PDB file of C-alpha atoms in Angstrom:
ATOM      1  CA  ASN A  27     117.867  98.868 116.811  1.00 71.00           C
ATOM      2  CA  ALA A  28     118.671 100.817 113.602  1.00 80.00           C
ATOM      3  CA  GLY A  29     116.188  99.037 111.322  1.00 94.00           C
ATOM      4  CA  VAL A  30     117.314  99.317 107.694  1.00 97.00           C
ATOM      5  CA  THR A  31     120.425 101.331 106.933  1.00 97.00           C
ATOM      6  CA  GLN A  32     121.757 102.417 103.540  1.00 98.00           C
ATOM      7  CA  THR A  33     125.045 103.920 102.421  1.00 97.00           C
ATOM      8  CA  PRO A  34     125.816 106.305 100.899  1.00 97.00           C
ATOM      9  CA  LYS A  35     123.010 108.844 101.297  1.00 96.00           C
ATOM     10  CA  PHE A  36     124.070 110.884  98.275  1.00 97.00           C
ATOM     11  CA  GLN A  37     126.262 110.062  95.304  1.00 97.00           C
ATOM     12  CA  VAL A  38     127.202 111.753  92.043  1.00 97.00           C
ATOM     13  CA  LEU A  39     128.702 109.606  89.295  1.00 97.00           C
ATOM     14  CA  LYS A  40     129.900 110.221  85.780  1.00 97.00           C
ATOM     15  CA  THR A  41     128.515 108.126  82.955  1.00 97.00           C
ATOM     16  CA  GLY A  42     130.337 104.798  82.806  1.00 97.00           C
ATOM     17  CA  GLN A  43     131.483 104.760  86.416  1.00 97.00           C
ATOM     18  CA  SER A  44     130.540 101.903  88.710  1.00 97.00           C
ATOM     19  CA  MET A  45     129.423 101.865  92.305  1.00 97.00           C
ATOM     20  CA  THR A  46     127.808  99.671  94.932  1.00 98.00           C
ATOM     21  CA  LEU A  47     124.951 100.710  97.178  1.00 98.00           C
ATOM     22  CA  GLN A  48     125.005  99.018 100.555  1.00 98.00           C
ATOM     23  CA  CYS A  49     122.006  97.946 102.625  1.00 98.00           C
ATOM     24  CA  ALA A  50     121.829  96.229 106.000  1.00 98.00           C
ATOM     25  CA  GLN A  51     118.987  95.316 108.350  1.00 98.00           C
ATOM     26  CA  ASP A  52     119.083  94.275 111.988  1.00 96.00           C
ATOM     27  CA  MET A  53     115.530  92.913 112.282  1.00 96.00           C
ATOM     28  CA  ASN A  54     116.442  89.314 111.372  1.00 96.00           C
ATOM     29  CA  HIS A  55     114.286  89.585 108.258  1.00 97.00           C
ATOM     30  CA  ASN A  56     114.451  86.917 105.590  1.00 96.00           C
ATOM     31  CA  SER A  57     113.419  89.028 102.582  1.00 95.00           C
ATOM     32  CA  MET A  58     115.103  92.108 101.166  1.00 97.00           C
ATOM     33  CA  TYR A  59     114.365  94.383  98.211  1.00 96.00           C
ATOM     34  CA  TRP A  60     115.816  97.160  96.096  1.00 97.00           C
ATOM     35  CA  TYR A  61     113.521  99.805  94.598  1.00 96.00           C
ATOM     36  CA  ARG A  62     114.047 102.885  92.557  1.00 96.00           C
ATOM     37  CA  GLN A  63     111.721 105.853  92.812  1.00 95.00           C
ATOM     38  CA  ASP A  64     111.295 108.397  90.026  1.00 93.00           C
ATOM     39  CA  PRO A  65     108.770 111.253  89.923  1.00 86.00           C
ATOM     40  CA  GLY A  66     105.307 109.995  89.016  1.00 80.00           C
ATOM     41  CA  MET A  67     106.443 106.358  88.790  1.00 82.00           C
ATOM     42  CA  GLY A  68     105.999 105.207  92.350  1.00 87.00           C
ATOM     43  CA  LEU A  69     108.263 102.455  93.671  1.00 92.00           C
ATOM     44  CA  ARG A  70     109.640 100.106  91.052  1.00 92.00           C
ATOM     45  CA  LEU A  71     111.235  96.834  92.112  1.00 93.00           C
ATOM     46  CA  ILE A  72     114.743  96.291  90.754  1.00 96.00           C
ATOM     47  CA  TYR A  73     115.789  93.042  92.467  1.00 96.00           C
ATOM     48  CA  TYR A  74     114.699  91.086  95.471  1.00 95.00           C
ATOM     49  CA  SER A  75     115.927  88.335  97.727  1.00 95.00           C
ATOM     50  CA  ALA A  76     113.134  86.235  99.204  1.00 92.00           C
ATOM     51  CA  SER A  77     115.571  84.495 101.538  1.00 91.00           C
ATOM     52  CA  GLU A  78     119.285  84.248 102.174  1.00 92.00           C
ATOM     53  CA  GLY A  79     121.009  82.632  99.230  1.00 90.00           C
ATOM     54  CA  THR A  80     118.415  83.598  96.620  1.00 93.00           C
ATOM     55  CA  THR A  81     118.066  86.663  94.412  1.00 95.00           C
ATOM     56  CA  ASP A  82     115.773  87.386  91.512  1.00 94.00           C
ATOM     57  CA  LYS A  83     114.886  90.103  89.034  1.00 94.00           C
ATOM     58  CA  GLY A  84     112.095  92.537  89.607  1.00 92.00           C
ATOM     59  CA  GLU A  85     110.381  94.917  87.224  1.00 90.00           C
ATOM     60  CA  VAL A  86     113.420  96.994  86.147  1.00 94.00           C
ATOM     61  CA  PRO A  87     116.633  94.947  86.560  1.00 96.00           C
ATOM     62  CA  ASN A  88     118.581  96.068  83.486  1.00 96.00           C
ATOM     63  CA  GLY A  89     121.884  97.726  84.318  1.00 96.00           C
ATOM     64  CA  TYR A  90     121.969  96.411  87.890  1.00 98.00           C
ATOM     65  CA  ASN A  91     123.304  93.429  89.817  1.00 97.00           C
ATOM     66  CA  VAL A  92     122.792  92.383  93.406  1.00 97.00           C
ATOM     67  CA  SER A  93     124.474  90.307  96.065  1.00 97.00           C
ATOM     68  CA  ARG A  94     122.856  88.880  99.178  1.00 96.00           C
ATOM     69  CA  LEU A  95     126.021  88.774 101.208  1.00 91.00           C
ATOM     70  CA  ASN A  96     124.393  87.217 104.277  1.00 95.00           C
ATOM     71  CA  LYS A  97     121.048  87.440 106.015  1.00 96.00           C
ATOM     72  CA  ARG A  98     121.664  91.055 107.053  1.00 97.00           C
ATOM     73  CA  GLU A  99     123.160  92.588 103.921  1.00 97.00           C
ATOM     74  CA  PHE A 100     121.920  93.104 100.377  1.00 98.00           C
ATOM     75  CA  SER A 101     123.954  95.222  97.970  1.00 98.00           C
ATOM     76  CA  LEU A 102     123.084  96.764  94.610  1.00 98.00           C
ATOM     77  CA  ARG A 103     125.756  97.334  91.987  1.00 98.00           C
ATOM     78  CA  LEU A 104     125.730  99.604  88.967  1.00 97.00           C
ATOM     79  CA  GLU A 105     128.437  98.316  86.649  1.00 93.00           C
ATOM     80  CA  SER A 106     128.403 101.180  84.142  1.00 96.00           C
ATOM     81  CA  ALA A 107     126.211 104.039  85.288  1.00 96.00           C
ATOM     82  CA  ALA A 108     123.952 105.835  82.809  1.00 97.00           C
ATOM     83  CA  PRO A 109     122.014 109.117  83.201  1.00 97.00           C
ATOM     84  CA  SER A 110     118.768 107.074  83.101  1.00 96.00           C
ATOM     85  CA  GLN A 111     119.823 105.567  86.424  1.00 97.00           C
ATOM     86  CA  THR A 112     119.553 108.938  88.161  1.00 97.00           C
ATOM     87  CA  SER A 113     117.000 108.209  90.842  1.00 97.00           C
ATOM     88  CA  VAL A 114     116.360 107.672  94.529  1.00 97.00           C
ATOM     89  CA  TYR A 115     117.116 104.105  95.586  1.00 98.00           C
ATOM     90  CA  PHE A 116     115.418 102.462  98.542  1.00 98.00           C
ATOM     91  CA  CYS A 117     116.275  99.224 100.221  1.00 98.00           C
ATOM     92  CA  ALA A 118     113.556  97.442 102.190  1.00 97.00           C
ATOM     93  CA  SER A 119     113.195  94.276 104.230  1.00 97.00           C
ATOM     94  CA  SER A 120     110.389  92.110 105.543  1.00 94.00           C
ATOM     95  CA  ALA A 121     110.115  88.990 107.672  1.00 94.00           C
ATOM     96  CA  THR A 122     108.646  87.092 104.726  1.00 90.00           C
ATOM     97  CA  PRO A 123     107.551  88.241 101.247  1.00 89.00           C
ATOM     98  CA  ARG A 124     103.986  88.572 102.527  1.00 85.00           C
ATOM     99  CA  ASP A 125     104.817  90.782 105.484  1.00 87.00           C
ATOM    100  CA  THR A 126     105.094  94.516 105.913  1.00 89.00           C
ATOM    101  CA  GLN A 127     108.185  96.024 104.362  1.00 93.00           C
ATOM    102  CA  TYR A 128     110.436  98.434 106.253  1.00 95.00           C
ATOM    103  CA  PHE A 129     112.413 100.925 104.223  1.00 97.00           C
ATOM    104  CA  GLY A 130     115.857 102.406 104.577  1.00 97.00           C
ATOM    105  CA  PRO A 131     116.415 106.193 104.286  1.00 96.00           C
ATOM    106  CA  GLY A 132     117.325 106.046 100.607  1.00 97.00           C
ATOM    107  CA  THR A 133     120.297 106.898  98.390  1.00 97.00           C
ATOM    108  CA  ARG A 134     120.002 109.872  96.060  1.00 97.00           C
ATOM    109  CA  LEU A 135     122.056 109.085  92.964  1.00 97.00           C
ATOM    110  CA  THR A 136     122.830 111.485  90.148  1.00 97.00           C
ATOM    111  CA  VAL A 137     124.585 110.282  87.004  1.00 97.00           C
ATOM    112  CA  LEU A 138     126.055 113.042  84.855  1.00 96.00           C
TER     113      LEU A 138
ATOM    114  CA  GLN B   9      99.789  93.907  88.187  1.00 79.00           C
ATOM    115  CA  GLN B  10     100.093  97.338  89.740  1.00 88.00           C
ATOM    116  CA  PRO B  11      97.110  98.512  91.845  1.00 93.00           C
ATOM    117  CA  VAL B  12      95.454 101.758  90.794  1.00 96.00           C
ATOM    118  CA  GLN B  13      95.201 104.566  93.311  1.00 96.00           C
ATOM    119  CA  SER B  14      92.758 107.447  93.209  1.00 96.00           C
ATOM    120  CA  PRO B  15      92.784 110.337  93.352  1.00 96.00           C
ATOM    121  CA  GLN B  16      96.293 111.080  92.106  1.00 95.00           C
ATOM    122  CA  ALA B  17      96.407 114.229  94.195  1.00 96.00           C
ATOM    123  CA  VAL B  18      94.211 116.084  96.652  1.00 96.00           C
ATOM    124  CA  ILE B  19      94.486 119.427  98.431  1.00 96.00           C
ATOM    125  CA  LEU B  20      92.605 119.951 101.679  1.00 94.00           C
ATOM    126  CA  ARG B  21      92.274 122.507 104.427  1.00 95.00           C
ATOM    127  CA  GLU B  22      93.283 121.436 107.885  1.00 94.00           C
ATOM    128  CA  GLY B  23      90.365 119.707 109.585  1.00 93.00           C
ATOM    129  CA  GLU B  24      88.791 118.349 106.389  1.00 94.00           C
ATOM    130  CA  ASP B  25      88.429 114.656 105.603  1.00 93.00           C
ATOM    131  CA  ALA B  26      90.065 112.660 102.823  1.00 93.00           C
ATOM    132  CA  VAL B  27      89.556 109.258 101.274  1.00 94.00           C
ATOM    133  CA  ILE B  28      92.227 107.508  99.207  1.00 96.00           C
ATOM    134  CA  ASN B  29      91.326 104.457  97.179  1.00 96.00           C
ATOM    135  CA  CYS B  30      93.344 101.467  95.985  1.00 96.00           C
ATOM    136  CA  SER B  31      91.932  99.039  93.411  1.00 96.00           C
ATOM    137  CA  SER B  32      93.356  95.814  92.085  1.00 93.00           C
ATOM    138  CA  SER B  33      92.441  93.706  89.064  1.00 92.00           C
ATOM    139  CA  LYS B  34      93.502  90.609  91.020  1.00 88.00           C
ATOM    140  CA  ALA B  35      92.136  88.973  94.130  1.00 88.00           C
ATOM    141  CA  LEU B  36      93.831  90.231  97.273  1.00 88.00           C
ATOM    142  CA  TYR B  37      94.972  88.621 100.485  1.00 87.00           C
ATOM    143  CA  SER B  38      96.138  91.818 102.130  1.00 90.00           C
ATOM    144  CA  VAL B  39      96.613  95.520 101.516  1.00 93.00           C
ATOM    145  CA  HIS B  40      99.385  97.543 103.142  1.00 93.00           C
ATOM    146  CA  TRP B  41      99.311 101.348 103.407  1.00 94.00           C
ATOM    147  CA  TYR B  42     102.380 103.588 103.624  1.00 95.00           C
ATOM    148  CA  ARG B  43     102.981 107.321 103.879  1.00 96.00           C
ATOM    149  CA  GLN B  44     106.031 109.047 102.467  1.00 96.00           C
ATOM    150  CA  LYS B  45     106.967 112.604 103.394  1.00 95.00           C
ATOM    151  CA  HIS B  46     109.035 114.635 100.986  1.00 91.00           C
ATOM    152  CA  GLY B  47     112.663 113.555 100.995  1.00 91.00           C
ATOM    153  CA  GLU B  48     112.031 110.643 103.357  1.00 94.00           C
ATOM    154  CA  ALA B  49     111.428 106.912 103.123  1.00 94.00           C
ATOM    155  CA  PRO B  50     107.955 105.355 103.026  1.00 95.00           C
ATOM    156  CA  VAL B  51     106.673 104.535 106.502  1.00 94.00           C
ATOM    157  CA  PHE B  52     104.223 101.746 107.258  1.00 92.00           C
ATOM    158  CA  LEU B  53     100.763 102.872 108.388  1.00 91.00           C
ATOM    159  CA  MET B  54      98.412  99.949 108.330  1.00 89.00           C
ATOM    160  CA  ILE B  55      97.794  96.440 107.076  1.00 89.00           C
ATOM    161  CA  LEU B  56      94.370  95.054 106.174  1.00 90.00           C
ATOM    162  CA  LEU B  57      93.980  91.329 105.955  1.00 84.00           C
ATOM    163  CA  LYS B  58      91.437  89.191 104.178  1.00 77.00           C
ATOM    164  CA  GLY B  59      88.745  88.408 106.695  1.00 69.00           C
ATOM    165  CA  GLY B  60      88.580  91.911 108.057  1.00 68.00           C
ATOM    166  CA  GLU B  61      91.435  92.049 110.531  1.00 60.00           C
ATOM    167  CA  GLN B  62      93.047  95.484 110.643  1.00 67.00           C
ATOM    168  CA  LYS B  63      96.312  96.423 112.257  1.00 60.00           C
ATOM    169  CA  GLY B  64      98.131  99.697 112.384  1.00 61.00           C
ATOM    170  CA  HIS B  65      97.763 103.384 112.930  1.00 64.00           C
ATOM    171  CA  GLU B  66      95.686 104.960 115.691  1.00 63.00           C
ATOM    172  CA  LYS B  67      94.297 108.060 113.984  1.00 72.00           C
ATOM    173  CA  ILE B  68      93.806 106.777 110.441  1.00 84.00           C
ATOM    174  CA  SER B  69      91.379 104.043 109.486  1.00 88.00           C
ATOM    175  CA  ALA B  70      90.894 101.874 106.441  1.00 90.00           C
ATOM    176  CA  SER B  71      88.540  99.383 104.889  1.00 88.00           C
ATOM    177  CA  PHE B  72      89.076  96.347 102.693  1.00 90.00           C
ATOM    178  CA  ASN B  73      86.392  95.103 100.323  1.00 88.00           C
ATOM    179  CA  GLU B  74      87.552  91.667  99.214  1.00 85.00           C
ATOM    180  CA  LYS B  75      84.781  91.201  96.662  1.00 87.00           C
ATOM    181  CA  LYS B  76      85.571  94.456  94.903  1.00 88.00           C
ATOM    182  CA  GLN B  77      89.325  93.995  95.427  1.00 91.00           C
ATOM    183  CA  GLN B  78      89.509  97.484  96.832  1.00 92.00           C
ATOM    184  CA  SER B  79      90.808  99.240  99.890  1.00 93.00           C
ATOM    185  CA  SER B  80      90.163 102.776 101.090  1.00 93.00           C
ATOM    186  CA  LEU B  81      92.174 104.852 103.536  1.00 93.00           C
ATOM    187  CA  TYR B  82      90.240 107.374 105.623  1.00 91.00           C
ATOM    188  CA  LEU B  83      91.884 110.436 107.122  1.00 91.00           C
ATOM    189  CA  THR B  84      89.457 112.336 109.292  1.00 87.00           C
ATOM    190  CA  ALA B  85      89.942 115.856 110.656  1.00 88.00           C
ATOM    191  CA  SER B  86      93.210 116.068 108.739  1.00 90.00           C
ATOM    192  CA  GLN B  87      96.248 117.634 110.335  1.00 91.00           C
ATOM    193  CA  LEU B  88      99.182 119.378 108.665  1.00 93.00           C
ATOM    194  CA  SER B  89     101.318 116.368 109.542  1.00 92.00           C
ATOM    195  CA  TYR B  90      99.170 114.190 107.259  1.00 93.00           C
ATOM    196  CA  SER B  91     100.685 115.791 104.162  1.00 95.00           C
ATOM    197  CA  GLY B  92     102.691 113.435 102.000  1.00 96.00           C
ATOM    198  CA  THR B  93     102.325 110.719  99.407  1.00 96.00           C
ATOM    199  CA  TYR B  94     100.289 107.650 100.293  1.00 97.00           C
ATOM    200  CA  PHE B  95     101.029 104.285  98.724  1.00 96.00           C
ATOM    201  CA  CYS B  96      99.104 101.067  98.846  1.00 95.00           C
ATOM    202  CA  GLY B  97     100.922  97.760  98.484  1.00 93.00           C
ATOM    203  CA  THR B  98      98.971  94.648  97.567  1.00 91.00           C
ATOM    204  CA  ASP B  99      99.559  90.943  98.172  1.00 87.00           C
ATOM    205  CA  PRO B 100      97.584  88.299  96.231  1.00 82.00           C
ATOM    206  CA  PRO B 101      96.168  85.155  97.908  1.00 80.00           C
ATOM    207  CA  GLY B 102      98.904  82.918  96.538  1.00 76.00           C
ATOM    208  CA  GLY B 103     101.583  85.299  97.637  1.00 72.00           C
ATOM    209  CA  GLY B 104     104.731  85.832  95.684  1.00 76.00           C
ATOM    210  CA  ALA B 105     108.436  85.802  96.375  1.00 77.00           C
ATOM    211  CA  ASP B 106     108.698  89.352  95.084  1.00 81.00           C
ATOM    212  CA  GLY B 107     106.693  90.810  97.930  1.00 85.00           C
ATOM    213  CA  LEU B 108     104.139  93.610  97.656  1.00 87.00           C
ATOM    214  CA  THR B 109     103.106  95.417  94.475  1.00 89.00           C
ATOM    215  CA  PHE B 110     102.839  99.170  95.023  1.00 92.00           C
ATOM    216  CA  GLY B 111     100.538 101.726  93.424  1.00 94.00           C
ATOM    217  CA  LYS B 112     101.897 104.986  92.030  1.00 94.00           C
ATOM    218  CA  GLY B 113     100.787 106.949  95.056  1.00 95.00           C
ATOM    219  CA  THR B 114      98.346 109.694  96.038  1.00 97.00           C
ATOM    220  CA  HIS B 115      99.758 113.123  96.869  1.00 96.00           C
ATOM    221  CA  LEU B 116      97.979 114.734  99.813  1.00 96.00           C
ATOM    222  CA  ILE B 117      98.550 118.389 100.646  1.00 96.00           C
ATOM    223  CA  ILE B 118      97.032 119.824 103.814  1.00 95.00           C
ATOM    224  CA  GLN B 119      96.895 123.590 103.982  1.00 94.00           C
ATOM    225  CA  PRO B 120      96.399 125.639 107.168  1.00 92.00           C
TER     226      PRO B 120
END
């Protein structure tokens, strides 16, 4: 039982490049989330998926897109990376939106 | 709306006690507490539900004052392993598809 997994763990991009962050959970959770964490800012919600087949914007969605591929997988795409997107990205899942969230190990992204 | 945590940071000697507070401007159904060690993902500690039910960690306790819309996390006889950043996540009575709303965190440093 791996919980929530994320790939890659580290990534360096040049401005304008694109990439997709992958997230998968094996807990049969309905809800999944993408956060970014910057020093002093706490966890800020980028996008979420309350259930399979639905996605919606969170607090800071600009510059990102998501895909809920199936119940297990929720990916985050940066179409044209900018230095302001340098951050640590966490994926999380929960049984329902009201339940405890379980976090993946994070992806440390640097955009030059 | 984001809950407010206090203090922002605290430094203790091993064996001392600490209290971390989480306040919301909205009514709360539940409060979730997490701890994040440097370079790692947030890890669930405890959930407090409206009505007084508490679930979670053995050696750390918490309270939930529904009238004041506040929760406090109590760490007694602190150990070096308690160091990290503590986040509260709040859930309003009506719930929301976007899950919990997290505070900015309280940094706890335990010195030998």
